[in-house]
C-alpha positions as a Markdown table, in Angstrom:
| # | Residue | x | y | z |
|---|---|---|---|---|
| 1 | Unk | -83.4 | 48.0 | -33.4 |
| 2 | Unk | -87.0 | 46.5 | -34.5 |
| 3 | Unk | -87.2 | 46.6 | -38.0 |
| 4 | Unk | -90.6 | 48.5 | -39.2 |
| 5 | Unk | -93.5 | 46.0 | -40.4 |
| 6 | Unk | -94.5 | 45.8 | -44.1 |
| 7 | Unk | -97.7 | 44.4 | -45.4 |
| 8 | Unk | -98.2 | 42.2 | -48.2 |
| 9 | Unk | -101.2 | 41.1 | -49.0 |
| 10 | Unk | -102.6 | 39.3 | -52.1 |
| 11 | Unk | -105.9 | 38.8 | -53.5 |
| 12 | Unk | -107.2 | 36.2 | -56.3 |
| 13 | Unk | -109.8 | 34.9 | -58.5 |
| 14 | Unk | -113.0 | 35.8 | -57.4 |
| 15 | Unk | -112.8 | 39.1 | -55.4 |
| 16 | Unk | -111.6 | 40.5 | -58.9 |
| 17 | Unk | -113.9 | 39.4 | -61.2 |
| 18 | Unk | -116.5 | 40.9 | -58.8 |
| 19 | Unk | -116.7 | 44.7 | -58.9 |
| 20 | Unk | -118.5 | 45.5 | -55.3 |
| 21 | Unk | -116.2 | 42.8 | -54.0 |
| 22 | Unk | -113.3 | 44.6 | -55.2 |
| 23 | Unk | -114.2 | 48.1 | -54.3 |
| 24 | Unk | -114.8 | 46.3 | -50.4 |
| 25 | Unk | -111.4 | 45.1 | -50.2 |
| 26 | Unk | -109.9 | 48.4 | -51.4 |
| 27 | Unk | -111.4 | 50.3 | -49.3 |
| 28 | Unk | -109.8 | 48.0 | -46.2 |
| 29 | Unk | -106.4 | 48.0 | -48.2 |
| 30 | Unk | -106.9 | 51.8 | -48.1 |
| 31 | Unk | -107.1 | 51.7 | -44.4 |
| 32 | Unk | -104.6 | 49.2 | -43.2 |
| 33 | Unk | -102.2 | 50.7 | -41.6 |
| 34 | Unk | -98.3 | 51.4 | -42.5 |
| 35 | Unk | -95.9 | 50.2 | -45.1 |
| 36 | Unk | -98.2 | 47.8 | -47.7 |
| 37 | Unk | -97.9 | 46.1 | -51.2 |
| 38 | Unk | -100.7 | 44.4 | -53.2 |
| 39 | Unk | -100.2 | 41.3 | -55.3 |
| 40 | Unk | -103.3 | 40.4 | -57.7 |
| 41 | Unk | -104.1 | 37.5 | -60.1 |
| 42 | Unk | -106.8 | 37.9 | -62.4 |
| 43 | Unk | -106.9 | 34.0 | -64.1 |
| 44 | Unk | -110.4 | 34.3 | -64.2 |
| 45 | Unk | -111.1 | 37.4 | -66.1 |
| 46 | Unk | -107.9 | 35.9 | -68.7 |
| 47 | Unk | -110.0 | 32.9 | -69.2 |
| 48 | Unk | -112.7 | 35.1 | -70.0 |
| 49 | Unk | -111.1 | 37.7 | -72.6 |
| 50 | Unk | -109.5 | 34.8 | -74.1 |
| 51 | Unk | -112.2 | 33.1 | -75.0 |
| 52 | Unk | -113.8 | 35.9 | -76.5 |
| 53 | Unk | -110.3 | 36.2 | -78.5 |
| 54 | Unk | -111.7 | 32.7 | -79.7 |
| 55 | Unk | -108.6 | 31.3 | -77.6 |
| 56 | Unk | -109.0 | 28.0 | -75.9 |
| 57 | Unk | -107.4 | 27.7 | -72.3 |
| 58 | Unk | -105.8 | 24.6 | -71.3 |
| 59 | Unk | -105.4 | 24.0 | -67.6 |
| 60 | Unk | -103.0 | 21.2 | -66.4 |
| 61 | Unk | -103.9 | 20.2 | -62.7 |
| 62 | Unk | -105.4 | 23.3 | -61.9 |
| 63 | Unk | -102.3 | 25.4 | -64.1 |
| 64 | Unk | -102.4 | 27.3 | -66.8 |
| 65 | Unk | -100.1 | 26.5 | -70.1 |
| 66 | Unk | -99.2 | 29.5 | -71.2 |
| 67 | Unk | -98.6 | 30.0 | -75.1 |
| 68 | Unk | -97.6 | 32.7 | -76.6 |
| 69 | Unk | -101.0 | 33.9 | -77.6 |
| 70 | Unk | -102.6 | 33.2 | -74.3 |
| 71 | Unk | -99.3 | 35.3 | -72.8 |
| 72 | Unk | -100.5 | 38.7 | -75.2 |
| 73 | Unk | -103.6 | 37.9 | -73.7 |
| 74 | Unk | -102.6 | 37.6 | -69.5 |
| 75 | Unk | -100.4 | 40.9 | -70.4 |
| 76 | Unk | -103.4 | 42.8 | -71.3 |
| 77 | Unk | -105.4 | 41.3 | -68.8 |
| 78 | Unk | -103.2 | 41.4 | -65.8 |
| 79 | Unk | -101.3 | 44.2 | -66.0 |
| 80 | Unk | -103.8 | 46.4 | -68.1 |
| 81 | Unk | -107.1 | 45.8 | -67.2 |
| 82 | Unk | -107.1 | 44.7 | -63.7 |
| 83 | Unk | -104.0 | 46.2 | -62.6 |
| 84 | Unk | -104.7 | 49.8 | -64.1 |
| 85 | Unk | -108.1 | 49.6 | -62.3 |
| 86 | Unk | -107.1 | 48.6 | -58.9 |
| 87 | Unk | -104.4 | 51.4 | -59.5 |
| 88 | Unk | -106.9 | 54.4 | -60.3 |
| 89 | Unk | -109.3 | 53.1 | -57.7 |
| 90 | Unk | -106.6 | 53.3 | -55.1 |
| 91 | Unk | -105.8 | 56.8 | -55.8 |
| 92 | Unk | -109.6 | 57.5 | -55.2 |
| 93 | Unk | -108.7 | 55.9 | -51.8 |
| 94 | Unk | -106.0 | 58.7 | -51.8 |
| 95 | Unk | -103.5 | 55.5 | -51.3 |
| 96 | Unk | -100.6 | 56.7 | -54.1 |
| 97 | Unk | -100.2 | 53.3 | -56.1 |
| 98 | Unk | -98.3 | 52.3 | -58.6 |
| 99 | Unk | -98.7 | 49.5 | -60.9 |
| 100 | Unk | -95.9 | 46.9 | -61.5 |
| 101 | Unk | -95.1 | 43.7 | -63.6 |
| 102 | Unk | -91.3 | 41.9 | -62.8 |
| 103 | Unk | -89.8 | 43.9 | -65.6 |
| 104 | Unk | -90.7 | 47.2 | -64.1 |
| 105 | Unk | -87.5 | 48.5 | -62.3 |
| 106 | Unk | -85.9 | 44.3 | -62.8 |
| 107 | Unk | -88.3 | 43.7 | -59.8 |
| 108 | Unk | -89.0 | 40.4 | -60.0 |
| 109 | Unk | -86.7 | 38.3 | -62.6 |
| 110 | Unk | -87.4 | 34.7 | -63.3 |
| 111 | Unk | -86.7 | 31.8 | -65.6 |
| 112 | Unk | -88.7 | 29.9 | -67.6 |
| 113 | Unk | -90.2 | 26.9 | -66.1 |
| 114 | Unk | -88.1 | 23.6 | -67.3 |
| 115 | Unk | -90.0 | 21.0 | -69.2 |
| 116 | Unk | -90.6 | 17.7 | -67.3 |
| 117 | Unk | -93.7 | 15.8 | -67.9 |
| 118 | Unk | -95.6 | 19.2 | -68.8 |
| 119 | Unk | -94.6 | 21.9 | -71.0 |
| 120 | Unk | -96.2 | 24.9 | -69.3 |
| 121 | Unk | -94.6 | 27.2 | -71.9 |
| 122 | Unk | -94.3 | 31.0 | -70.9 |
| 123 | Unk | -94.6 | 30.4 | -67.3 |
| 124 | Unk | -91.7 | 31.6 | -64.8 |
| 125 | Unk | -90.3 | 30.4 | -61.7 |
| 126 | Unk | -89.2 | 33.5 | -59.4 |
| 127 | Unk | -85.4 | 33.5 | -59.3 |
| 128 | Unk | -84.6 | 37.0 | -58.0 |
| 129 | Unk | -86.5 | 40.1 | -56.4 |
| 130 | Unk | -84.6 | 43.5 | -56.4 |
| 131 | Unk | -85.6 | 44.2 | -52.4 |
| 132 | Unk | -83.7 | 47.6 | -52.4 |
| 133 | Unk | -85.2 | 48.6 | -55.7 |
| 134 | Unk | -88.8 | 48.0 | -54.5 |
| 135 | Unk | -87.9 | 49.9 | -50.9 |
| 136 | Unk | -86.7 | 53.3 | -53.1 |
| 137 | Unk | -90.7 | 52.9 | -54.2 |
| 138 | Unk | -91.8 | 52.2 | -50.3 |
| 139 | Unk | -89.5 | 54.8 | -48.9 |
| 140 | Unk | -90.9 | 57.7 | -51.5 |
| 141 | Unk | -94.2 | 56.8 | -50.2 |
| 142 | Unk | -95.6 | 54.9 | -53.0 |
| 143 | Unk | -98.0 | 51.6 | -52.9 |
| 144 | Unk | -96.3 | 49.3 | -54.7 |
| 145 | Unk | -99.2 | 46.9 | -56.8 |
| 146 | Unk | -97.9 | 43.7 | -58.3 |
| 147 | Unk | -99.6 | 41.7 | -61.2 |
| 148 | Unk | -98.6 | 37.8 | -61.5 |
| 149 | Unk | -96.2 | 38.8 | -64.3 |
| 150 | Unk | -92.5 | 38.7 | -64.1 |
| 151 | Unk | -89.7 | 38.7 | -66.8 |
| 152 | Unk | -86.4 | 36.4 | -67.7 |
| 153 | Unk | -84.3 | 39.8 | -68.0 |
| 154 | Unk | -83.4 | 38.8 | -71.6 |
| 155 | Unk | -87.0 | 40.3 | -72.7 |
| 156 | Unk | -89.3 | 37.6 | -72.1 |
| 157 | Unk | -92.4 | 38.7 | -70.0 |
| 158 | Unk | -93.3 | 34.8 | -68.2 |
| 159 | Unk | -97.0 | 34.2 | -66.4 |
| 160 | Unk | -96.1 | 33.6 | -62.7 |
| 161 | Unk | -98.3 | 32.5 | -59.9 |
| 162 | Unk | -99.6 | 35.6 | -57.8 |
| 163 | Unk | -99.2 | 33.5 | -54.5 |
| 164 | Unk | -95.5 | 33.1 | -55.2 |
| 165 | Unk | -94.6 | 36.2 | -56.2 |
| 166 | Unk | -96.4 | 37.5 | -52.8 |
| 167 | Unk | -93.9 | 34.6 | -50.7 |
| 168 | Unk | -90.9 | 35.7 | -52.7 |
| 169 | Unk | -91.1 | 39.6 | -52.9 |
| 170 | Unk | -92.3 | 38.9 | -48.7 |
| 171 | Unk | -88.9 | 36.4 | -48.3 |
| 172 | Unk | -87.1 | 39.6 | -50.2 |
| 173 | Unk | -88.1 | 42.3 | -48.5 |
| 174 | Unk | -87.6 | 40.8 | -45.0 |
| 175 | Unk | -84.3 | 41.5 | -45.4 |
| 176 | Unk | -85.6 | 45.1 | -44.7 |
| 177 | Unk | -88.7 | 45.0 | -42.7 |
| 178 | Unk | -90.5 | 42.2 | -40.3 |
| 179 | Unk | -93.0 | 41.0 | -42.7 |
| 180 | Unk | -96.3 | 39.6 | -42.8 |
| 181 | Unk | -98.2 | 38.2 | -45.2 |
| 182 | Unk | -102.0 | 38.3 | -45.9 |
| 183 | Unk | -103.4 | 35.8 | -48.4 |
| 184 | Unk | -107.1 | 36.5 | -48.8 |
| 185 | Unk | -109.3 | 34.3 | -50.9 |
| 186 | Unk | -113.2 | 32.7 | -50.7 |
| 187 | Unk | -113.1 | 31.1 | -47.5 |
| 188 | Unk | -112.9 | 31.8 | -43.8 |
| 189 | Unk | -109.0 | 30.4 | -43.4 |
| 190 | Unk | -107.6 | 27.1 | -43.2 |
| 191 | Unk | -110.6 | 24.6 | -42.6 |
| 192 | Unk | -110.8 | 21.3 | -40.0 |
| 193 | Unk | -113.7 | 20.4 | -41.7 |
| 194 | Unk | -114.2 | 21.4 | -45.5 |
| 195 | Unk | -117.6 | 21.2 | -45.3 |
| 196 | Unk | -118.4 | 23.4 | -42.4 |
| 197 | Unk | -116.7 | 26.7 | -43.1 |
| 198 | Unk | -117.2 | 27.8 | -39.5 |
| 199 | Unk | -114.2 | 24.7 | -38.7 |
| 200 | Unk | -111.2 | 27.8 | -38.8 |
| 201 | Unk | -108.2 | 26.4 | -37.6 |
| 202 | Unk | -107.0 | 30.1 | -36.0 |
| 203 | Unk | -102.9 | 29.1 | -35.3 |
| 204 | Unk | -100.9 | 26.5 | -37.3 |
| 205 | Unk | -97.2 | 26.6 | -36.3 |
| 206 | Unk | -95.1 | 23.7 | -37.5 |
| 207 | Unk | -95.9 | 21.0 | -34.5 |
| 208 | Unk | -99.7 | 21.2 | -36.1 |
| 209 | Unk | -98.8 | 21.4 | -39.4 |
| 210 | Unk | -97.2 | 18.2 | -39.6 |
| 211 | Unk | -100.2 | 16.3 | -37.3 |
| 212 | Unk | -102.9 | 18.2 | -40.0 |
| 213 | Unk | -100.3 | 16.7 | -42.7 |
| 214 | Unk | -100.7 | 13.4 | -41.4 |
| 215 | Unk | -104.7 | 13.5 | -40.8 |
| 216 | Unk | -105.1 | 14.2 | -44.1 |
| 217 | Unk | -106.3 | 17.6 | -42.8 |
| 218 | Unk | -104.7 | 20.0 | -45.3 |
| 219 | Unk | -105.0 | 17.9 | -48.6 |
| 220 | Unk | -105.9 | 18.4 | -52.3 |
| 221 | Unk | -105.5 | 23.2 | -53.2 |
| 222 | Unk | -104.3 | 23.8 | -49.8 |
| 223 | Unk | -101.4 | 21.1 | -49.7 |
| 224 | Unk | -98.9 | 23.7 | -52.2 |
| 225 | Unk | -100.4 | 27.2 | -50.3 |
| 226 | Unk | -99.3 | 26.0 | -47.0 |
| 227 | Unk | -95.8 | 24.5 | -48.4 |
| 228 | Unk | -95.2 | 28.1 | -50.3 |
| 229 | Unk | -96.4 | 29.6 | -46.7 |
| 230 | Unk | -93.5 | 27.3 | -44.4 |
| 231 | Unk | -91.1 | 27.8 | -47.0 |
| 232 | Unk | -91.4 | 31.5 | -46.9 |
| 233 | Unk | -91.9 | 31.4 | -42.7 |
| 234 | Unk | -88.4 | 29.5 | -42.7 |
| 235 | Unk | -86.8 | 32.3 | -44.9 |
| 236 | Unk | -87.5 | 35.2 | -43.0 |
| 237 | Unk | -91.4 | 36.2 | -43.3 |
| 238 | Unk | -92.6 | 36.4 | -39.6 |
| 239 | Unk | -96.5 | 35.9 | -39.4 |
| 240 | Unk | -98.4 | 34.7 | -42.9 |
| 241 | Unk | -102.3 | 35.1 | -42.6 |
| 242 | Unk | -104.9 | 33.1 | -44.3 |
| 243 | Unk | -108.3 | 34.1 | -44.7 |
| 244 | Unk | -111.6 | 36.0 | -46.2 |
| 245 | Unk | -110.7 | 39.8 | -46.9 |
| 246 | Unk | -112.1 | 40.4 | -43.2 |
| 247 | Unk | -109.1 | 39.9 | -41.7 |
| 248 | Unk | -107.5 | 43.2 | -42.6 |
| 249 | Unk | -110.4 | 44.7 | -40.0 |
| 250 | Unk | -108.8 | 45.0 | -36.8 |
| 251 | Unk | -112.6 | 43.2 | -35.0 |
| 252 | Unk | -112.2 | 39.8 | -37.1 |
| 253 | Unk | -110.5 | 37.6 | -35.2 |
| 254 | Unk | -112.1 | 34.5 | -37.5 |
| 255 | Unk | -108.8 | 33.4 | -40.1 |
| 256 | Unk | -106.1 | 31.2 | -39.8 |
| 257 | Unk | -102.6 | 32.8 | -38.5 |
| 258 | Unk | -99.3 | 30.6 | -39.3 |
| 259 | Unk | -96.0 | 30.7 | -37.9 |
| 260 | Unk | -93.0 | 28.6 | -37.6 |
């Protein structure tokens, strides 16, 4: 028997700091069709409220160490502020969310990531997502909305990056539904040519991958998104889509699809 399909689709940086940007994408959240979960960041509004908290951010290539106080400050952010928001403005969408960290129902546990050259401090790397204890939320109906927050299970909240917590709760819940993936971000999709954003590359299955790999293609912010995408396309997530947040219109045709 086909297994139902399931939605997950995560959104970043700028669409959230932007208000009409973010009331756009609801609005086509709202109206995509079947089963769905949201995963958000919201790094950029942190970076904001923590400087007016006079805290400094430090970034590590393109990471964010997380102390303790900057962690108060991504718990307010992320799972206040932004994820309260998106919530309410859902339900004015008549889409019945409900907002979610890793702790909420042991959804998404972690551990804390392990010092090598960089002490990241309270950041966690996904260990374990409770797929049948997220389901009892689908199956009542509900829209589950994820903020990049997880927990060790001993009572440690840990900062986790939103585009792995969308492959690992997409890897999770395969086991239940055919999957797909929507990560939607500033550009068209997954670019031949960086400088001419028309340049979409509109199917990358494994064969291309490699010869993009090789031509130096996919390089530099895309090189980690496309290994988290394989990674989760090799563990049971069937189609993973890359593009602008037109691509949850049924006429845009214009963002990259990727499949093993």
């Amino acid at each position: 028997m086909a297994k139902e399909k399931l939605s997950i689709v995560k959104i970043g940086g700028n669409i959230i700091e932007d208000d009409a940007s973010l009331s756009a994408f609801l609005k086509l959240f709202a109206n995509l069709k079947g089963k769905k979960i949201l995963v958000h960041g919201g790094g950029k509004r942190a970076t904001s409220m923590a400087s007016k908290l006079g805290i400094e951010s430090k970034m590590v290539n393109g990471r964010r160490i997380t102390d303790a106080e900057t962690l108060e400050v991504i718990t307010m952010v992320y799972g206040g502020l932004v994820n309260k928001n998106i919530v309410a403005q859902l339900q004015a969408l008549q889409v019945d969310a409900i907002g979610l960290t890793g702790a909420d129902i042991n959804s998404i546990s972690s551990e804390k990531r392990p010092v090598k050259e960089v002490d990241f401090g309270f950041v966690g790397d996904v260990k374990k997502v409770a797929h049948k204890s997220i389901d009892k939320l689908i199956q009542a109906d509900f829209t589950p909305v994820f903020c990049a927050i997880t927990h060790d299970g001993n009572g440690q909240l840990l900062n986790t990056n939103a585009d792995t917590i969308t492959s690992q709760v997409a890897v999770g819940m395969s086991e239940l539904y055919e999957t797909s993936i929507y990560y939607c971000f500033e550009l068209n999709g997954v670019l031949k040519d960086i400088n001419d954003k028309n340049s979409v590359i509109k199917h990358i299955d494994s064969k291309l991958y490699s010869e993009l790999l090789e031509q130096g293609i996919i390089a530099d912010g895309m090189l980690p998104k496309l290994e988290n995408c394989f990674d989760a396309l090799n563990h049971g997530v069937k189609t993973i889509n890359m593009g602008n947040t037109a691509m949850l219109t049924q006429e845009n045709d214009n963002f990259t699809r990727i499949t093993l």
